[in-house]
Short mmCIF file of C-alpha atoms and ligand atoms in Angstrom, two decimals:
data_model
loop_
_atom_site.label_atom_id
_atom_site.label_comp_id
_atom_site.label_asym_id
_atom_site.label_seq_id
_atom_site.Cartn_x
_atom_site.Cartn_y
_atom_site.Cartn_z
CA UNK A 24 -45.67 19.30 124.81
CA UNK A 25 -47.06 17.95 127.83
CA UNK A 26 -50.48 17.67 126.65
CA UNK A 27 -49.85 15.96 123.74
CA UNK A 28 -47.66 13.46 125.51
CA UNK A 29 -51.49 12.01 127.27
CA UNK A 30 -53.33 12.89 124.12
CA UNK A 31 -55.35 10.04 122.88
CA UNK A 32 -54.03 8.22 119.75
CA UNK A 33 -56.36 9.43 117.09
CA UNK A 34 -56.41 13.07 117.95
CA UNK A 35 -52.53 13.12 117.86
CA UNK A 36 -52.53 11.16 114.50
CA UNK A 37 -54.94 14.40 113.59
CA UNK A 38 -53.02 16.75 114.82
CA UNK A 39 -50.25 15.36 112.66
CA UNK A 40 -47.92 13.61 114.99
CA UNK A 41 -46.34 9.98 114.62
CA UNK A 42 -47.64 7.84 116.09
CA UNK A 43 -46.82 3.45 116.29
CA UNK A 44 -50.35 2.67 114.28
CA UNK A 45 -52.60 4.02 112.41
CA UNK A 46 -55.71 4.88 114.77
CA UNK A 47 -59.42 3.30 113.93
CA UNK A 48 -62.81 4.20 114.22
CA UNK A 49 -65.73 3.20 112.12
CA UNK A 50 -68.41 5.61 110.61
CA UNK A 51 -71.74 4.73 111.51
CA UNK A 52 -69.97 2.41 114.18
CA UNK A 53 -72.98 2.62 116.17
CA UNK A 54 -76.48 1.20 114.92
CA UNK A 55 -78.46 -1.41 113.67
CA UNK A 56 -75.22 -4.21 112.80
CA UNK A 57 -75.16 -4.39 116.60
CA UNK A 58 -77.24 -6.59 118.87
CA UNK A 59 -77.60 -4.05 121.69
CA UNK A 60 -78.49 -1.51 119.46
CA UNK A 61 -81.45 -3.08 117.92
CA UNK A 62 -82.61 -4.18 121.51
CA UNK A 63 -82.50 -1.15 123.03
CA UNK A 64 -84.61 0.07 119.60
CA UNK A 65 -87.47 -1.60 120.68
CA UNK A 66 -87.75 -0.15 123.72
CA UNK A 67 -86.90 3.67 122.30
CA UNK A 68 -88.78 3.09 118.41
CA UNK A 69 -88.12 6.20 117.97
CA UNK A 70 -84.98 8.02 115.97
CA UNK A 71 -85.53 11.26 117.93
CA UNK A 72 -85.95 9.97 121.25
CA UNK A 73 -82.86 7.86 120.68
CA UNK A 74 -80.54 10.59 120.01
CA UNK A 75 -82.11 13.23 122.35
CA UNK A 76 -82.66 11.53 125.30
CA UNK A 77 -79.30 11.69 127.01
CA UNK A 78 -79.09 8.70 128.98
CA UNK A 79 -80.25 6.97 125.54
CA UNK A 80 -78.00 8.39 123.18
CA UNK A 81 -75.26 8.22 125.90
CA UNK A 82 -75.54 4.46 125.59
CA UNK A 83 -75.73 3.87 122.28
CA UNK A 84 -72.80 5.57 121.50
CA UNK A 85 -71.14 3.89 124.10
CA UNK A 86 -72.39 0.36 122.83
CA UNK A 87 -69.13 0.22 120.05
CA UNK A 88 -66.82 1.50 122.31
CA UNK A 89 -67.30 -0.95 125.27
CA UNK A 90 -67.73 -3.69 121.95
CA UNK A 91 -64.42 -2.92 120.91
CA UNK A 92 -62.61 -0.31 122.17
CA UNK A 93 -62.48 2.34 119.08
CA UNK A 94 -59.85 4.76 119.10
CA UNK A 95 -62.95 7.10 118.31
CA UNK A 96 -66.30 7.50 119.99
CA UNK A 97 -68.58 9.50 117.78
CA UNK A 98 -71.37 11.19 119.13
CA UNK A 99 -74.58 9.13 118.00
CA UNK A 100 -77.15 11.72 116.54
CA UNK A 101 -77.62 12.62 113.02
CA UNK A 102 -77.25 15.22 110.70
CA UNK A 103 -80.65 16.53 110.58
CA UNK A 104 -80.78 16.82 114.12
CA UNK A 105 -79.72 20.35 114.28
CA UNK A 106 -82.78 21.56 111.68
CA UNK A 107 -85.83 22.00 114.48
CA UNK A 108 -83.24 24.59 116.10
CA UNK A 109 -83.49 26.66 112.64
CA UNK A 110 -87.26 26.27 112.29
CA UNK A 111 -87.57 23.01 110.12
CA UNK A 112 -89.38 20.18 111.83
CA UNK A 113 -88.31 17.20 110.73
CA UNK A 114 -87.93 12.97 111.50
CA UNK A 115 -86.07 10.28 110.78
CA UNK A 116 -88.21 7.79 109.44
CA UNK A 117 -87.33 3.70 110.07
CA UNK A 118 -85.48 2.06 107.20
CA UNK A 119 -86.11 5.68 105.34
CA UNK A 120 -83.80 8.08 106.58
CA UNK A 121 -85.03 11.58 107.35
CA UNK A 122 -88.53 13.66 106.48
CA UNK A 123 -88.78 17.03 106.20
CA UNK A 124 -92.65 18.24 107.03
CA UNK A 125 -92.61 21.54 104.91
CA UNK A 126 -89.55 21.34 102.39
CA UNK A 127 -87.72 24.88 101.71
CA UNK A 128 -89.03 25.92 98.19
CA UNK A 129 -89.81 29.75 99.19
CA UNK A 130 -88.24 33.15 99.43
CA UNK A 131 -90.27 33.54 102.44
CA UNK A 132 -89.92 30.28 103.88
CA UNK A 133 -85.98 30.68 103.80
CA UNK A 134 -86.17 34.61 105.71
CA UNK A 135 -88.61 32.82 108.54
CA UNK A 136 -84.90 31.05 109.14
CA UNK A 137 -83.82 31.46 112.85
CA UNK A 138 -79.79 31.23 113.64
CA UNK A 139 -79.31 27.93 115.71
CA UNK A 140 -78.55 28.93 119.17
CA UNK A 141 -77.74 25.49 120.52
CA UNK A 142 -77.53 25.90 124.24
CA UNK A 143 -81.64 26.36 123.69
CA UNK A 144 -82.22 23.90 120.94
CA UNK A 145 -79.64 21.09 120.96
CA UNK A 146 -79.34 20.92 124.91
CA UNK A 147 -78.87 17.27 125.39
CA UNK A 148 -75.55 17.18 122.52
CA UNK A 149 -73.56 19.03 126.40
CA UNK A 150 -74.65 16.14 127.98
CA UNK A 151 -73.91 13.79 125.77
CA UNK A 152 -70.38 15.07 124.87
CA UNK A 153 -69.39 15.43 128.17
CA UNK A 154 -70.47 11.65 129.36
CA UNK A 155 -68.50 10.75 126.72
CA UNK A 156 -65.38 12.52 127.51
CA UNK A 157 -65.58 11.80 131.28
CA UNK A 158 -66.48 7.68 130.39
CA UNK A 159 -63.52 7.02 127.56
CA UNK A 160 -60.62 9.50 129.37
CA UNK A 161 -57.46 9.51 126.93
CA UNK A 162 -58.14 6.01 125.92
CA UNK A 163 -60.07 7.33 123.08
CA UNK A 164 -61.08 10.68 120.96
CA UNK A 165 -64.97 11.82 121.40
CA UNK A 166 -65.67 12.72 117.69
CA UNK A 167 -68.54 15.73 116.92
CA UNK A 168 -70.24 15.50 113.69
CA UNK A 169 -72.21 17.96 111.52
CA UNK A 170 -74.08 17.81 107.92
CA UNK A 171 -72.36 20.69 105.38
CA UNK A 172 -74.83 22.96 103.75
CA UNK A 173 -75.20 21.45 100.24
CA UNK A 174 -76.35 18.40 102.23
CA UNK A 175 -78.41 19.40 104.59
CA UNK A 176 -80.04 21.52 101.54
CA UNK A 177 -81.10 18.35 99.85
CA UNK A 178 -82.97 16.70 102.51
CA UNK A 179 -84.30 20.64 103.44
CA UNK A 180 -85.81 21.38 99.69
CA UNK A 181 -86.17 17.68 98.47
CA UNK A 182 -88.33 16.78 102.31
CA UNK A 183 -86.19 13.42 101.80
CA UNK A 184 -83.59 11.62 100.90
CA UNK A 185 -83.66 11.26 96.69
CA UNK A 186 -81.70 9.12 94.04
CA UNK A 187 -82.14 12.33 91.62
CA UNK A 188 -81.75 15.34 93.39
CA UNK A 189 -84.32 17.04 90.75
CA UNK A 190 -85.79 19.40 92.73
CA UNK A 191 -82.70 21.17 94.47
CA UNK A 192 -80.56 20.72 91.05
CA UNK A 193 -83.98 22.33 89.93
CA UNK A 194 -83.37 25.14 92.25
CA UNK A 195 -79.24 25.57 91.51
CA UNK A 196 -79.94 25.43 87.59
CA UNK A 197 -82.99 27.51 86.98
CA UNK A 198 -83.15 30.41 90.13
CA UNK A 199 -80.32 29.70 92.73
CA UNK A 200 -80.83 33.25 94.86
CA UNK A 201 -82.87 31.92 96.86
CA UNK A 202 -80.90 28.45 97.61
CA UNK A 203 -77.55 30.44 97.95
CA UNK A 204 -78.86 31.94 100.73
CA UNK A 205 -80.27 29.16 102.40
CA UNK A 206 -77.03 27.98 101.87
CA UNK A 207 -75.23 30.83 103.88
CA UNK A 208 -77.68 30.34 106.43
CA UNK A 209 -76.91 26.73 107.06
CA UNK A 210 -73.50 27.36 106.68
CA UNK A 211 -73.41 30.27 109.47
CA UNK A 212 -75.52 27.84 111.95
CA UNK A 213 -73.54 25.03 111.23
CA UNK A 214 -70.29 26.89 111.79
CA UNK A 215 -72.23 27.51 115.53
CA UNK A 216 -72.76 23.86 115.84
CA UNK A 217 -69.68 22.73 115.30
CA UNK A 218 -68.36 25.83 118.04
CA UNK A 219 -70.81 24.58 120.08
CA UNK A 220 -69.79 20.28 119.71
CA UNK A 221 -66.53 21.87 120.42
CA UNK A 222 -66.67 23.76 123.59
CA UNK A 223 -68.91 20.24 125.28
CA UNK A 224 -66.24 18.39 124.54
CA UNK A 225 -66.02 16.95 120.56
CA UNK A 226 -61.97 16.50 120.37
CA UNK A 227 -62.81 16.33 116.77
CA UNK A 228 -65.45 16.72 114.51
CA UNK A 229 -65.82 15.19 111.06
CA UNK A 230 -68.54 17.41 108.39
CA UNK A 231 -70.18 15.03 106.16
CA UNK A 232 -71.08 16.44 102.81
CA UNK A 233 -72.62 12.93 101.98
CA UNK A 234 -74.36 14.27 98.43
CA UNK A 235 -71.91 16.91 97.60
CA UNK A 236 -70.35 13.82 94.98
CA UNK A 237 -73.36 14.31 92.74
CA UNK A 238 -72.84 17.46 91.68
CA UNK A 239 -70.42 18.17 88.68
CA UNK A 240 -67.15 19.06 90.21
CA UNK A 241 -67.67 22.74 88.33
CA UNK A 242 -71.42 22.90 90.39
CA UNK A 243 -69.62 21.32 93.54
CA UNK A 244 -67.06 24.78 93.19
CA UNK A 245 -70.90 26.60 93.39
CA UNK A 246 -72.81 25.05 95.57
CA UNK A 247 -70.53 22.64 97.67
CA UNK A 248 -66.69 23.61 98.69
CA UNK A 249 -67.75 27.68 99.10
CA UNK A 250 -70.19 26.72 101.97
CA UNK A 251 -68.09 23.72 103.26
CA UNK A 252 -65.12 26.62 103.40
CA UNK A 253 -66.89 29.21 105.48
CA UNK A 254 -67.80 26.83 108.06
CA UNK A 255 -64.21 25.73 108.09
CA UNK A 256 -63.22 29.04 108.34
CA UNK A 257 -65.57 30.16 110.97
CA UNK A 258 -64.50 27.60 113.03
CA UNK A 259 -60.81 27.80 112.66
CA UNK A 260 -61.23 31.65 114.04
CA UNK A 261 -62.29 30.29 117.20
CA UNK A 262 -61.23 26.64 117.56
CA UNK A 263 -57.75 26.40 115.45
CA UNK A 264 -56.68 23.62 117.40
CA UNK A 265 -59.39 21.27 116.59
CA UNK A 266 -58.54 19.03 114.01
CA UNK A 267 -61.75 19.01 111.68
CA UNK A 268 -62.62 15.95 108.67
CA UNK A 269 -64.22 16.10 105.43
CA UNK A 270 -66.45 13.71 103.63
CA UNK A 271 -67.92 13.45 100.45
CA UNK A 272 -69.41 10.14 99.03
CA UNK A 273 -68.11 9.81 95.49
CA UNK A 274 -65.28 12.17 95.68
CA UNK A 275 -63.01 10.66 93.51
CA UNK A 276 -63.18 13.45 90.43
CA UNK A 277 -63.31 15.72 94.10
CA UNK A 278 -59.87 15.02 95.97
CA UNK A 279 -58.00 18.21 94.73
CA UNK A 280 -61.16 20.04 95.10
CA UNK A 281 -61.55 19.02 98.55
CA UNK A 282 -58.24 19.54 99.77
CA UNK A 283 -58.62 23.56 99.02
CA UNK A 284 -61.89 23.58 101.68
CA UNK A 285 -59.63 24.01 105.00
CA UNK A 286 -60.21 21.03 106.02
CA UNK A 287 -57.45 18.90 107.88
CA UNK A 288 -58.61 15.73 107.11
CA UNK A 289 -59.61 13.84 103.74
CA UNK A 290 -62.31 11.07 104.15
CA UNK A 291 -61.51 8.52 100.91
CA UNK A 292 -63.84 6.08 99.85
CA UNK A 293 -63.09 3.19 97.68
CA UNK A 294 -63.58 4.18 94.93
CA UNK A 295 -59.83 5.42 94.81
CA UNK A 296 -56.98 3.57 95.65
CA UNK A 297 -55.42 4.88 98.81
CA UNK A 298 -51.55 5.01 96.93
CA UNK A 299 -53.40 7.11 94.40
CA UNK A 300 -55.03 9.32 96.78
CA UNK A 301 -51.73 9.96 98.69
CA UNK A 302 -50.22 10.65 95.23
CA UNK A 303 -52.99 13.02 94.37
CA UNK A 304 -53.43 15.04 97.17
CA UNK A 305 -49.55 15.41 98.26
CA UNK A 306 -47.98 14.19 101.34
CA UNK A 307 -48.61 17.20 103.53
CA UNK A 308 -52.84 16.12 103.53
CA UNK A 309 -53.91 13.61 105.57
CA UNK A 310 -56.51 10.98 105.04
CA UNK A 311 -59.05 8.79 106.73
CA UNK A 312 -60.54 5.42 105.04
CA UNK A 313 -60.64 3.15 102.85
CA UNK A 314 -61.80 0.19 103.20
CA UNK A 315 -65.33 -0.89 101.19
CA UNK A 316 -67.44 -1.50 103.81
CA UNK A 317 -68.33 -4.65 101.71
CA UNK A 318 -65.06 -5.79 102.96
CA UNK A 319 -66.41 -6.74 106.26
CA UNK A 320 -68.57 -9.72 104.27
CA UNK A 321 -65.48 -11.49 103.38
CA UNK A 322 -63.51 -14.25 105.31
CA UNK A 323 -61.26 -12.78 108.44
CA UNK A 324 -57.92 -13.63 105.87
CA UNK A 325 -59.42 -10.88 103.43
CA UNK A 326 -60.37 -8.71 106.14
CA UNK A 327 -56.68 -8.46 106.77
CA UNK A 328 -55.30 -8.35 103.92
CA UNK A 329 -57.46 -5.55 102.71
CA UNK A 330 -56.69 -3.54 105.85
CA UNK A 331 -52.41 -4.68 105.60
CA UNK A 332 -52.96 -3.08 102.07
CA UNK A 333 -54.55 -0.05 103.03
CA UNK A 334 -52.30 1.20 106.06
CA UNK A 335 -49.19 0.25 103.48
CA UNK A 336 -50.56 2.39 100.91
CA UNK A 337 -51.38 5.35 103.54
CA UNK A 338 -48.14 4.84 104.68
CA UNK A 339 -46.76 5.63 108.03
CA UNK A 340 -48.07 9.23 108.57
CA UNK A 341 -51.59 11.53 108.82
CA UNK A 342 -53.75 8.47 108.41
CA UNK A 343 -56.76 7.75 110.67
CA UNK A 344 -57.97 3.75 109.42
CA UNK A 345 -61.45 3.88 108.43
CA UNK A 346 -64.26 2.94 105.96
CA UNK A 347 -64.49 4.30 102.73
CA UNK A 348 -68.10 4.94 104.24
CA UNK A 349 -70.74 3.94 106.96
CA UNK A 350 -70.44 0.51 108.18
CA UNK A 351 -73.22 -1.83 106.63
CA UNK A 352 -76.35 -2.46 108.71
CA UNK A 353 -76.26 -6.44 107.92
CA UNK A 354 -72.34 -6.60 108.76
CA UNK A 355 -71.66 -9.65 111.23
CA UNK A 356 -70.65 -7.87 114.56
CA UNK A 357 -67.87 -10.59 114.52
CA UNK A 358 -66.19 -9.18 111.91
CA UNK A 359 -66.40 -5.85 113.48
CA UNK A 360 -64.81 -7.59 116.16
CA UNK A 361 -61.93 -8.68 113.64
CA UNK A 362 -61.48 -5.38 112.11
CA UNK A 363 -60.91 -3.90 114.99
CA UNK A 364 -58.57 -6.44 116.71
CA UNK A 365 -56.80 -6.41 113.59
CA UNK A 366 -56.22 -2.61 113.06
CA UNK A 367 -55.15 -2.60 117.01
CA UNK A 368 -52.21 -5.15 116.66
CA UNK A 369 -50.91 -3.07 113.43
CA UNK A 370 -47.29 -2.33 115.03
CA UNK A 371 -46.56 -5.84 115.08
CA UNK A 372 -48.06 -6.65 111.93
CA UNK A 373 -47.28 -3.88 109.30
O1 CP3 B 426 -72.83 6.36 116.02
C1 CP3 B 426 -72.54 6.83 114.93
O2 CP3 B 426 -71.62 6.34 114.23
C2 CP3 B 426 -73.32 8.00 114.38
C3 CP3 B 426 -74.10 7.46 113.28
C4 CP3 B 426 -74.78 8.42 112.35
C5 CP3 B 426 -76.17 8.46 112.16
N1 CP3 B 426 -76.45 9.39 111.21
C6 CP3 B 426 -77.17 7.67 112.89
C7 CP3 B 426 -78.29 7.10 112.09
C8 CP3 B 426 -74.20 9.32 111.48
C9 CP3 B 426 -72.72 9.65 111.32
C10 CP3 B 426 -75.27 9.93 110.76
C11 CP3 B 426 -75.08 10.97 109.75
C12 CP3 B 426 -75.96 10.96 108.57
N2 CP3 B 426 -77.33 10.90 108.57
C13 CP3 B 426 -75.52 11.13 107.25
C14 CP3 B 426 -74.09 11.33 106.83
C15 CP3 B 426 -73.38 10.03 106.82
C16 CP3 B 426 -73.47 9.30 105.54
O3 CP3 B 426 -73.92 8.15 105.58
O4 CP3 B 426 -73.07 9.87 104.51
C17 CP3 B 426 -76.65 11.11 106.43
C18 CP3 B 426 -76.67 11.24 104.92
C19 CP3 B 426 -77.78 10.98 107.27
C20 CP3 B 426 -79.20 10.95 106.88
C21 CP3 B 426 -79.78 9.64 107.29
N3 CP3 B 426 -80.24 9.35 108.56
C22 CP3 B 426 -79.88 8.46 106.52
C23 CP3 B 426 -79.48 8.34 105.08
C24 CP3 B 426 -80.40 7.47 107.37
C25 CP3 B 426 -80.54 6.00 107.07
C26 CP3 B 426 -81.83 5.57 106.50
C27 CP3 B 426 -81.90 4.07 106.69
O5 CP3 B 426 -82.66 3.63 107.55
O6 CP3 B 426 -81.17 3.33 105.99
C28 CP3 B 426 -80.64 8.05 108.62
C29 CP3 B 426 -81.13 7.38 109.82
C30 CP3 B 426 -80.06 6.95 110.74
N4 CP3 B 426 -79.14 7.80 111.28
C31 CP3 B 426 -79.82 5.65 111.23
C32 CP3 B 426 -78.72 5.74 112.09
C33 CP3 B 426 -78.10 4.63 112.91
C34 CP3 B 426 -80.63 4.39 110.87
C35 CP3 B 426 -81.96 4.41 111.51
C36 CP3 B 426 -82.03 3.59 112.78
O7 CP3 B 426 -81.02 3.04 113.27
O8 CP3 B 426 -83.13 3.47 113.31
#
């Protein structure tokens, strides 16, 4: 196929084709480890005008890429950002993480709901996307991103981020009519949003469901993987060909789970060893990770050995080299450096 043939390297390890190395991106690859980044913060404080101001969020997302040249260039923004579009004002809040003004608690307050129409709300992600796409050409993949539902519910009815999850869990346990359907709402938006990442320009797009692992695995088959599965859906009627990750922080009693939710792509974190996960979830699924982001603390030998270990255990197919999670905001940008020099010489090495 001729197009695949100029592909970049990570989208065609997606799509399921050899390829000489693993490809390698970071999560969270741009932000506050980086110099640049926390320059440029002082002159932007805030969260909002950082990732909607194009020019702005243009350049931070570029600030990895011209660092180290990642096989992926994710779109910086956040998962919340989509939420004014559907009514809920929000903010992300330094060193905090995002606030929600008016948390969703009522019937009434989840009918008031509008469907995001993006081109109106979200107008800056076009611009964005498409800088990207025209700045890294096929030397790299432009990644979209989205929140899933049960995610963006917690920070929606909990108004922040929470250790307990009391109120929402609350909500699922005692009366969950009302939460299922702000569930189906976010879901049916979200499934726009990724549509939307799509047609600007996202090659792929990962969905993190970052608080899906604290649910049981029988209330993640409630609340989690039905909702993760009709944006999946919705988008594969449209988009088929774009490749499209999962994420769930704590999955390991979630693999098998995860692997029905039409996803193509299984983020692993650490907490499971990568030969396990591969011996879990079958050799027809492919995976993204693993590395403890932790790792980057240790000395460059460890660094290497960790990431030798990882790409042996992933083996030689459907593997995209990752963290298990979001790179560490006190990691030296040296190491970075290493990881990614490392990963990139992985045909000679492996
Ligand atoms: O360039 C990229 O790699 C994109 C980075 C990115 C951000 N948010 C930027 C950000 C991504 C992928 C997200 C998604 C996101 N946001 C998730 C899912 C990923 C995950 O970690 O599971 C979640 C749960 C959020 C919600 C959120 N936003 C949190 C928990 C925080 C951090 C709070 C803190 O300060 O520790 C934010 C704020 C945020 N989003 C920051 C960044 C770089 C830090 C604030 C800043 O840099 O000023």
């Amino acid at each position: 196929m001729g197009v695949s043939s100029t592909a970049p390297l990570l989208l065609r390890a997606a799509r399921g084709e050899q390829v000489d190395r693993p490809p390698v991106w970071m999560m969270r690859q741009a932000g506050r480890y980086m110099k640049a980044y926390r320059d440029l913060r002082e002159k932007y404080p805030s969260f909002r005008d950082r990732s909607e101001i194009p020019e702005v969020a243009i350049e931070v997302s570029l600030q990895p890429w011209k660092a180290f040249q990642p096989d992926g260039v994710i779109l910086f923004s956040d998962i919340v950002t989509p939420l004014p579009g559907l009514g809920i004002d929000m903010d992300i809040a330094e060193g905090k993480g995002p606030i929600i003004h008016s948390p969703i608690r009522s019937q009434q307050q989840v009918d008031q709901l509008h469907p995001l129409d993006p081109e109106a709300s979200l107008p800056f992600i076009k611009t964005v996307l498409q800088s990207l796409r025209q700045e890294v050409g096929n030397q790299s993949t432009v990644l979209g991103f989205v929140g899933a539902p049960w995610t963006l519910a917690a920070y929606a009815v909990e108004g922040k981020g929470s250790k307990t999850y009391s109120i929402i869990k609350n909500m699922a346990f005692s009366d969950p009519t009302i939460l299922h359907q702000l569930l189906t709402k976010f879901a049916d938006s979200i499934a726009t949003y990724v549509r939307y990442q799509i047609d600007c320009g996202a090659q792929v797009v990962q969905m993190f469901d970052s608080w899906a692992g604290q649910l049981s695995p029988q209330d993640y088959d409630t609340f989690a993987l039905p909702y993760q599965k009709m944006v999946f859906e919705k988008v594969k009627q449209t988009h088929p060909d774009t490749p499209l990750i999962l994420l769930v922080t704590g999955s390991a009693g979630l693999l098998e789970r995860m692997a029905t939710s039409g996803a193509d792509i299984l983020t692993i974190d650490w907490s499971v060893d990568m030969a396990d996960a591969r011996a879990r979830l079958g050799k027809h699924v492919k995976v993204q990770g693993n590395l403890d982001p932790g790792v980057l603390f240790g000395s460059k030998q460890f660094i290497r050995d960790r990431i030798l270990d990882t790409v042996r255990k992933a083996g030689n197919w459907g593997h995209i080299l990752n963290l298990g999670h979001g790179v560490l905001p006190e990691t030296p940008e040296e190491n970075v450096a290493f990881f990614f020099e490392t990963a990139k010489q992985l045909n000679a090495l492996v």
